[in-house]
Amino acid sequence: MHFLYNLAGILETSQINQPSITAMDLQTLTGLFFELYHKRDEKPRCFFAPGRVNLIGEHTDYNGGFVLPCAIQYGTYLVIRPNDEGVVKLASTNMEFRAEIPLAELKKKVTGQWVNYPLGIFDQFSQMKVPFTGFDMLYSGDIPYNAGLSSSASIEMVTAFALAVMTNAVELEMIDLVKMSQRAEHEFAGVNCGIMDMFVVGMGHKDHALFLNCLTLEHKRVPLELNGFKIIIGNTQKQRGLAESKYNERVAECQLAVTYMNQFLPVSKLGEISFMQFYKMQENIPDELIRKRARHVISENQRVLNSVSSLLKGDILQFGALMNASHESLRDNYEVTGFELDTMVAGAQKINGVIGSRMTGAGFGGCTVSLVRAEIVDMFVETVGREYFARTGLKAEFYLAEPSDGVREISQ
Ligand code: GLA
């Protein structure tokens, strides 16, 4: 069994999938832009923000803990041009819904529609008192929705970055755009998410993962030299139905754990508590459920630290073992996996040549991430996909993750 790469580094195998949602190539996208918004002297500009896959450090970011994600090659393109009509026009090649919103009405949410994400960013720019005119905007993306690969952070960051460039808001640094995107998600999408997704979508780097301390925002790049292993994303195709309400429930449970721990430790987030401190004090959390939630966060934090040192030493096997342990804790302590994710992960872990597999993202459906020996990728996809279908009736997709750069302008 073998597979080839073409010069662009794209896997030429019949078995690894491309996401079923596709982005238009730039030329076609610009052509469509002119059809929608007409040609004018001023040329539109094009921006791109990636999606991300989190390698380890799940449900730690909003707890002030550590994470280790990387940006991926799939993402969101945005073609944009200012207009002098005082109207923001939003369209996408992926969604039928379009909007034309006068500047004075930008504060209103359009709940349940994708335009809510860009609108959240416009609102942030208004709050920061950055002056802007109307814009003609066309989006096109290839990140599967609702799959835990940060399609929303990708839309938010491509919008924030493009607006910063188009309005010449030079005072806004990347970290400001990241924080604005997180606030947009809280205020417009109603998800009290952490900062990981936007951060890596903004600051990801080719062939590297990003090690981020979500409390201090200190970060560093970790080279992903995987010695013959590939990062394979498995999309369970199980929609993350309850994800938003369950996510906010977990955030609240962790806050309760902090309140219990505050009887002994003056901390504001679980991420400030070390593994040793927790093991000495865990009996003082009277509620077993809350103790399990804290156990996950604090042990996962330690796993991220261990993963970074394993990767820096080139100990991929150890890194894979930590990924497996992460899944176990997300399943048993944090209870955010579910039948589909557990089935796919168990199917992957039993294959010889797979050294680590876990759910990635918020959970309750979405994707898994596995470290798979390059020579068996085809067999892995075929076997895991077949068994997964037999047990769930769902047809999984598998993508090769290429660790990529963060948000940027694309020249045409
Ligand atoms: C979602 C959130 C992130 C993070 C993960 C879980 O992706 O957007 O901030 O909390 O879940 O690790």
Coordinates of C-alpha atoms and ligand atoms in Angstrom, one line a residue:
M1 CA 0.0 0.0 0.0
H2 CA 1.5 3.4 -0.9
F3 CA 0.4 6.9 -1.8
L4 CA 2.0 9.8 -3.6
Y5 CA 2.2 13.5 -3.0
N6 CA 2.0 15.9 -5.9
L7 CA 4.2 19.0 -6.0
A8 CA 1.8 21.1 -4.0
G9 CA 2.0 18.5 -1.3
I10 CA -1.6 17.3 -1.8
L11 CA -2.3 13.7 -1.1
E12 CA -3.2 11.8 -4.2
T13 CA -5.1 8.9 -2.8
S14 CA -8.5 7.7 -3.6
Q15 CA -9.3 7.2 0.0
I16 CA -8.5 10.3 2.0
N17 CA -11.4 12.7 1.5
Q18 CA -11.6 16.4 0.6
P19 CA -14.3 18.0 2.8
S20 CA -17.7 17.7 1.1
I21 CA -18.0 21.5 1.4
T22 CA -15.7 23.2 -1.1
A23 CA -14.3 26.7 -1.5
M24 CA -14.2 28.3 -5.0
D25 CA -10.8 29.0 -6.5
L26 CA -9.8 32.6 -6.3
Q27 CA -10.4 33.4 -10.0
T28 CA -13.9 32.0 -10.0
L29 CA -14.6 33.7 -6.6
T30 CA -13.5 37.1 -7.9
G31 CA -15.6 36.5 -11.1
L32 CA -18.6 35.8 -8.8
F33 CA -17.8 38.9 -6.8
F34 CA -18.1 41.1 -9.9
E35 CA -21.4 39.4 -10.9
L36 CA -22.8 40.1 -7.5
Y37 CA -21.4 43.6 -6.9
H38 CA -20.3 44.8 -10.4
K39 CA -16.9 45.9 -11.5
R40 CA -15.5 49.2 -10.4
D41 CA -12.1 50.9 -10.6
E42 CA -11.2 49.9 -7.1
K43 CA -10.1 46.3 -7.1
P44 CA -11.3 43.9 -4.3
R45 CA -8.7 42.4 -2.0
C46 CA -8.7 38.8 -0.8
F47 CA -8.0 37.4 2.6
F48 CA -7.8 33.8 4.0
A49 CA -8.1 32.4 7.6
P50 CA -7.5 28.7 8.3
G51 CA -9.5 26.4 10.5
R52 CA -7.7 24.5 13.2
V53 CA -7.3 21.0 14.8
N54 CA -6.5 20.8 18.5
L55 CA -3.9 18.1 19.1
I56 CA -4.2 18.1 22.9
G57 CA -5.5 20.3 25.7
E58 CA -9.2 20.0 25.4
H59 CA -11.6 22.1 27.5
T60 CA -8.6 23.7 29.2
D61 CA -8.6 27.1 27.5
Y62 CA -11.5 28.7 29.3
N63 CA -9.9 27.4 32.5
G64 CA -6.7 29.3 32.0
G65 CA -4.9 26.2 31.0
F66 CA -2.6 25.0 28.2
V67 CA -3.5 24.0 24.7
L68 CA -1.6 22.6 21.7
P69 CA -3.5 23.2 18.4
C70 CA -2.4 23.8 14.9
A71 CA -3.9 25.7 12.0
I72 CA -4.9 23.6 9.0
Q73 CA -5.0 24.0 5.2
Y74 CA -8.8 24.3 5.1
G75 CA -10.3 27.7 5.8
T76 CA -12.3 30.7 4.7
Y77 CA -11.6 33.1 1.9
L78 CA -13.0 36.6 1.9
V79 CA -13.1 39.0 -1.1
I80 CA -13.8 42.5 0.0
R81 CA -14.1 46.0 -1.4
P82 CA -15.3 49.3 0.3
N83 CA -18.5 50.8 -1.1
D84 CA -19.8 54.3 -0.6
E85 CA -23.4 53.3 -0.1
G86 CA -23.2 53.1 3.7
V87 CA -24.3 49.4 3.5
V88 CA -22.5 46.2 4.5
K89 CA -23.3 43.5 1.9
L90 CA -22.6 39.9 2.9
A91 CA -22.8 36.8 0.7
S92 CA -21.2 33.4 0.7
T93 CA -20.7 30.7 -1.9
N94 CA -21.6 28.1 0.7
M95 CA -24.9 29.5 2.0
E96 CA -27.9 30.9 0.3
F97 CA -28.6 33.5 2.9
R98 CA -27.4 37.0 2.0
A99 CA -27.7 40.3 3.8
E100 CA -27.5 44.0 3.0
I101 CA -27.3 45.9 6.2
P102 CA -27.2 49.7 6.6
L103 CA -24.3 50.8 8.9
A104 CA -26.8 52.1 11.5
E105 CA -28.4 48.7 11.9
L106 CA -25.2 46.6 12.2
K107 CA -25.7 46.0 15.9
K108 CA -28.7 43.7 15.3
K109 CA -28.0 40.0 15.5
V110 CA -29.3 37.8 12.7
T111 CA -29.6 34.7 15.0
G112 CA -29.3 31.3 13.3
Q113 CA -27.6 32.7 10.2
W114 CA -23.9 32.6 9.3
V115 CA -23.8 36.4 8.9
N116 CA -24.0 36.7 12.7
Y117 CA -20.3 35.9 12.8
P118 CA -19.2 38.8 10.6
L119 CA -21.8 41.0 12.3
G120 CA -20.2 40.2 15.7
I121 CA -16.9 41.5 14.3
F122 CA -18.4 44.7 12.9
D123 CA -19.9 45.3 16.3
Q124 CA -16.4 44.9 17.9
F125 CA -15.0 47.5 15.4
S126 CA -17.8 49.9 16.4
Q127 CA -17.1 49.3 20.1
M128 CA -13.4 50.1 19.4
K129 CA -14.6 53.3 17.6
V130 CA -12.8 52.3 14.4
P131 CA -14.5 54.3 11.6
F132 CA -15.6 52.3 8.6
T133 CA -17.7 52.7 5.5
G134 CA -19.8 50.1 3.8
F135 CA -18.3 47.0 2.2
D136 CA -19.1 44.5 -0.5
M137 CA -18.1 41.1 0.9
L138 CA -18.1 37.5 -0.5
Y139 CA -17.0 34.5 1.6
S140 CA -16.1 31.0 0.5
G141 CA -14.9 28.2 2.8
D142 CA -14.1 24.5 2.9
I143 CA -14.1 23.8 6.6
P144 CA -16.9 21.3 7.4
Y145 CA -19.5 23.1 9.6
N146 CA -20.3 22.1 13.1
A147 CA -17.4 19.6 13.1
G148 CA -15.2 21.1 15.7
L149 CA -12.6 22.5 13.2
S150 CA -13.3 26.2 14.0
S151 CA -15.3 27.3 11.0
S152 CA -16.7 30.1 13.1
A153 CA -13.4 31.4 14.4
S154 CA -12.1 31.2 10.8
I155 CA -15.0 33.5 9.6
E156 CA -14.5 35.8 12.5
M157 CA -10.7 36.1 12.1
V158 CA -10.8 36.6 8.3
T159 CA -13.4 39.4 8.8
A160 CA -11.4 41.0 11.7
F161 CA -8.1 40.8 9.8
A162 CA -9.6 42.1 6.6
L163 CA -11.4 45.0 8.3
A164 CA -8.2 46.0 10.2
V165 CA -6.4 46.2 6.9
M166 CA -9.2 47.9 5.0
T167 CA -9.8 50.5 7.7
N168 CA -6.0 51.0 8.2
A169 CA -6.5 50.3 11.9
V170 CA -2.7 50.0 12.4
E171 CA -3.1 50.3 16.2
L172 CA -4.9 46.9 16.3
E173 CA -2.4 44.0 16.7
M174 CA -3.1 40.4 16.0
I175 CA -3.8 39.7 19.7
D176 CA -6.4 42.5 19.6
L177 CA -8.2 40.8 16.7
V178 CA -8.1 37.5 18.5
K179 CA -9.7 39.0 21.6
M180 CA -12.3 40.9 19.5
S181 CA -13.2 37.6 17.8
Q182 CA -13.6 35.8 21.1
R183 CA -15.9 38.6 22.4
A184 CA -17.9 38.5 19.1
E185 CA -18.4 34.8 19.7
H186 CA -19.6 35.4 23.3
E187 CA -21.8 38.4 22.5
F188 CA -23.2 37.4 19.1
A189 CA -23.1 33.6 19.0
G190 CA -23.8 33.1 22.8
V191 CA -21.0 30.6 23.3
N192 CA -18.7 31.3 26.2
C193 CA -15.7 29.9 24.4
G194 CA -12.1 30.2 25.3
I195 CA -9.4 31.9 23.3
M196 CA -7.7 28.9 21.7
D197 CA -9.5 28.8 18.3
M198 CA -9.1 32.5 17.4
F199 CA -5.5 32.5 18.7
V200 CA -4.3 29.7 16.5
V201 CA -6.4 30.8 13.5
G202 CA -4.6 34.1 13.9
M203 CA -1.1 32.9 14.8
G204 CA -0.7 29.4 13.5
H205 CA 2.5 28.6 11.7
K206 CA 3.3 26.1 8.9
D207 CA 4.6 22.7 10.1
H208 CA 4.2 23.8 13.7
A209 CA 1.7 23.5 16.6
L210 CA 1.1 26.4 18.9
F211 CA 1.7 25.9 22.6
L212 CA -0.4 28.5 24.4
N213 CA -0.8 29.4 28.0
C214 CA -4.4 30.6 28.0
L215 CA -3.9 32.4 31.4
T216 CA -1.0 34.6 30.4
L217 CA -1.3 34.2 26.6
E218 CA 2.4 33.4 26.4
H219 CA 2.9 31.1 23.5
K220 CA 5.6 29.4 21.4
R221 CA 5.8 27.3 18.3
V222 CA 6.5 23.6 18.6
P223 CA 7.8 22.0 15.4
L224 CA 5.7 19.0 14.3
E225 CA 8.4 16.6 13.1
L226 CA 6.3 13.5 13.1
N227 CA 8.9 11.0 11.9
G228 CA 6.7 9.2 9.4
F229 CA 3.4 9.8 11.1
K230 CA 0.5 11.8 9.7
I231 CA -2.2 13.7 11.5
I232 CA -5.6 12.4 10.3
I233 CA -8.8 14.1 11.1
G234 CA -11.9 11.8 11.2
N235 CA -15.2 13.6 10.8
T236 CA -17.9 11.5 12.6
Q237 CA -20.6 13.4 10.7
K238 CA -22.5 13.5 13.9
Q239 CA -23.8 17.0 14.3
R240 CA -22.9 18.6 17.5
G241 CA -26.5 19.0 18.5
L242 CA -26.4 20.0 22.2
A243 CA -22.9 21.4 22.0
E244 CA -23.6 25.0 22.9
S245 CA -25.7 24.4 25.9
K246 CA -23.5 21.5 27.2
Y247 CA -20.4 23.6 26.6
N248 CA -21.8 26.5 28.7
E249 CA -22.8 23.9 31.3
R250 CA -19.2 22.7 31.5
V251 CA -17.9 26.2 31.8
A252 CA -20.2 26.7 34.8
E253 CA -19.2 23.4 36.4
C254 CA -15.5 24.4 36.3
Q255 CA -16.4 27.8 37.9
L256 CA -18.1 25.8 40.7
A257 CA -15.0 23.7 41.1
V258 CA -12.9 26.8 41.5
T259 CA -15.3 28.0 44.3
Y260 CA -14.8 24.8 46.2
M261 CA -11.0 25.0 45.7
N262 CA -11.1 28.6 46.9
Q263 CA -11.6 27.3 50.5
F264 CA -8.0 26.2 50.3
L265 CA -6.3 28.0 47.3
P266 CA -6.8 31.6 46.2
V267 CA -7.1 30.8 42.4
S268 CA -9.4 32.2 39.8
K269 CA -9.1 29.4 37.3
L270 CA -8.6 25.6 37.5
G271 CA -5.6 26.0 35.2
E272 CA -3.7 27.6 38.1
I273 CA -3.9 24.4 40.2
S274 CA -1.1 21.9 39.7
F275 CA -1.6 18.2 39.3
M276 CA 0.0 17.6 42.8
Q277 CA -2.1 20.2 44.5
F278 CA -5.3 18.7 43.1
Y279 CA -4.4 15.2 44.1
K280 CA -3.8 16.3 47.7
M281 CA -7.0 18.4 47.9
Q282 CA -9.5 16.7 45.6
E283 CA -11.4 15.1 48.5
N284 CA -12.4 18.5 49.6
I285 CA -14.7 18.9 46.6
P286 CA -17.8 17.3 48.0
D287 CA -19.6 16.9 44.7
E288 CA -18.2 13.8 42.8
L289 CA -19.3 15.2 39.4
I290 CA -17.6 18.6 39.9
R291 CA -14.5 16.7 41.2
K292 CA -14.4 14.7 37.9
R293 CA -14.7 17.8 35.8
A294 CA -11.7 19.4 37.7
R295 CA -9.8 16.2 37.4
H296 CA -10.1 16.3 33.7
V297 CA -9.0 19.9 33.3
I298 CA -6.0 19.6 35.7
S299 CA -4.7 16.3 34.4
E300 CA -5.2 17.5 30.8
N301 CA -3.1 20.5 31.5
Q302 CA -0.3 18.3 32.7
R303 CA -0.7 16.1 29.5
V304 CA -0.2 19.2 27.4
L305 CA 3.1 20.0 29.2
N306 CA 4.2 16.4 28.8
S307 CA 3.2 16.5 25.1
V308 CA 5.3 19.5 24.4
S309 CA 8.4 18.0 26.0
S310 CA 7.7 14.7 24.2
L311 CA 7.5 16.5 20.8
L312 CA 10.6 18.5 21.5
K313 CA 12.5 15.3 22.3
G314 CA 11.0 13.6 19.2
D315 CA 9.2 11.1 21.3
I316 CA 6.2 10.6 19.1
L317 CA 5.1 7.4 20.8
Q318 CA 4.8 9.2 24.2
F319 CA 2.8 12.0 22.5
G320 CA 0.4 9.4 21.1
A321 CA 0.0 7.8 24.5
L322 CA -0.9 11.2 25.9
M323 CA -3.5 11.7 23.2
N324 CA -5.1 8.3 24.1
A325 CA -5.2 9.3 27.8
S326 CA -6.8 12.6 26.9
H327 CA -9.7 10.9 25.2
E328 CA -10.2 8.6 28.1
S329 CA -10.5 11.6 30.5
L330 CA -12.8 13.5 28.1
R331 CA -15.0 10.4 28.0
D332 CA -15.0 9.4 31.7
N333 CA -14.3 12.6 33.6
Y334 CA -15.6 15.4 31.4
E335 CA -18.3 13.4 29.6
V336 CA -18.2 15.2 26.3
T337 CA -17.6 12.4 23.9
G338 CA -20.6 10.2 23.1
F339 CA -21.2 7.0 21.1
E340 CA -19.9 8.2 17.7
L341 CA -16.7 9.8 18.9
D342 CA -16.0 6.8 21.2
T343 CA -16.7 4.3 18.5
M344 CA -14.4 6.1 16.0
V345 CA -11.6 6.5 18.5
A346 CA -11.8 2.9 19.7
G347 CA -11.7 1.7 16.1
A348 CA -8.6 3.8 15.4
Q349 CA -6.7 2.9 18.5
K350 CA -6.8 -0.8 17.8
I351 CA -5.1 -0.5 14.5
N352 CA -1.4 -1.4 14.5
G353 CA 0.4 1.8 13.3
V354 CA -1.9 4.2 15.1
I355 CA -0.1 5.6 18.1
G356 CA -2.7 8.0 19.4
S357 CA -6.4 8.9 18.8
R358 CA -8.8 11.3 20.5
M359 CA -11.8 13.5 20.0
T360 CA -10.9 17.1 19.1
G361 CA -12.8 20.4 19.7
A362 CA -15.8 20.8 22.0
G363 CA -17.0 17.2 21.6
F364 CA -20.6 15.8 21.5
G365 CA -19.9 14.9 17.9
G366 CA -17.6 16.5 15.4
C367 CA -14.1 15.2 14.7
T368 CA -11.3 12.9 16.0
V369 CA -7.6 13.4 15.5
S370 CA -5.2 10.4 15.1
L371 CA -1.5 9.9 14.6
V372 CA -1.2 7.3 11.9
R373 CA 1.9 5.8 10.3
A374 CA 2.1 7.2 6.8
E375 CA 2.2 3.7 5.1
I376 CA -1.1 2.7 6.5
V377 CA -3.2 5.8 6.0
D378 CA -5.3 4.2 3.2
M379 CA -5.9 1.1 5.3
F380 CA -6.7 3.2 8.3
V381 CA -9.3 5.2 6.4
E382 CA -10.9 2.2 4.9
T383 CA -11.0 0.1 8.1
V384 CA -12.1 2.7 10.5
G385 CA -14.6 4.1 8.0
R386 CA -16.1 0.7 7.4
E387 CA -16.4 -0.4 11.0
Y388 CA -17.7 3.0 12.0
F389 CA -20.4 2.8 9.4
A390 CA -21.4 -0.7 10.5
R391 CA -21.8 0.5 14.1
T392 CA -23.3 3.9 13.6
G393 CA -24.8 4.0 10.1
L394 CA -22.9 7.2 9.4
K395 CA -20.4 7.7 6.6
A396 CA -17.3 9.3 8.0
E397 CA -14.9 11.5 6.2
F398 CA -11.1 11.6 6.8
Y399 CA -8.8 14.5 6.1
L400 CA -5.1 14.8 6.1
A401 CA -4.2 17.8 8.3
E402 CA -1.4 20.0 7.0
P403 CA -0.2 22.3 9.8
S404 CA -0.5 25.7 8.2
D405 CA 0.0 29.5 8.6
G406 CA -2.6 31.7 10.3
V407 CA -4.7 34.5 8.8
R408 CA -3.2 36.4 5.8
E409 CA -3.9 38.5 2.7
I410 CA -3.7 36.5 -0.5
S411 CA -2.4 38.2 -3.6
Q412 CA -4.2 37.5 -6.8
Ligands
GLA1 C1 -14.4 24.8 21.4 C2 -14.2 26.2 21.9 C3 -12.7 26.3 22.4 C4 -12.3 25.2 23.3 C5 -12.8 23.8 22.8 C6 -12.6 22.7 23.8 O1 -13.7 24.5 20.2 O2 -14.4 27.1 20.9 O3 -12.5 27.6 23.0 O4 -12.9 25.4 24.6 O5 -14.1 23.8 22.4 O6 -11.2 22.5 24.0

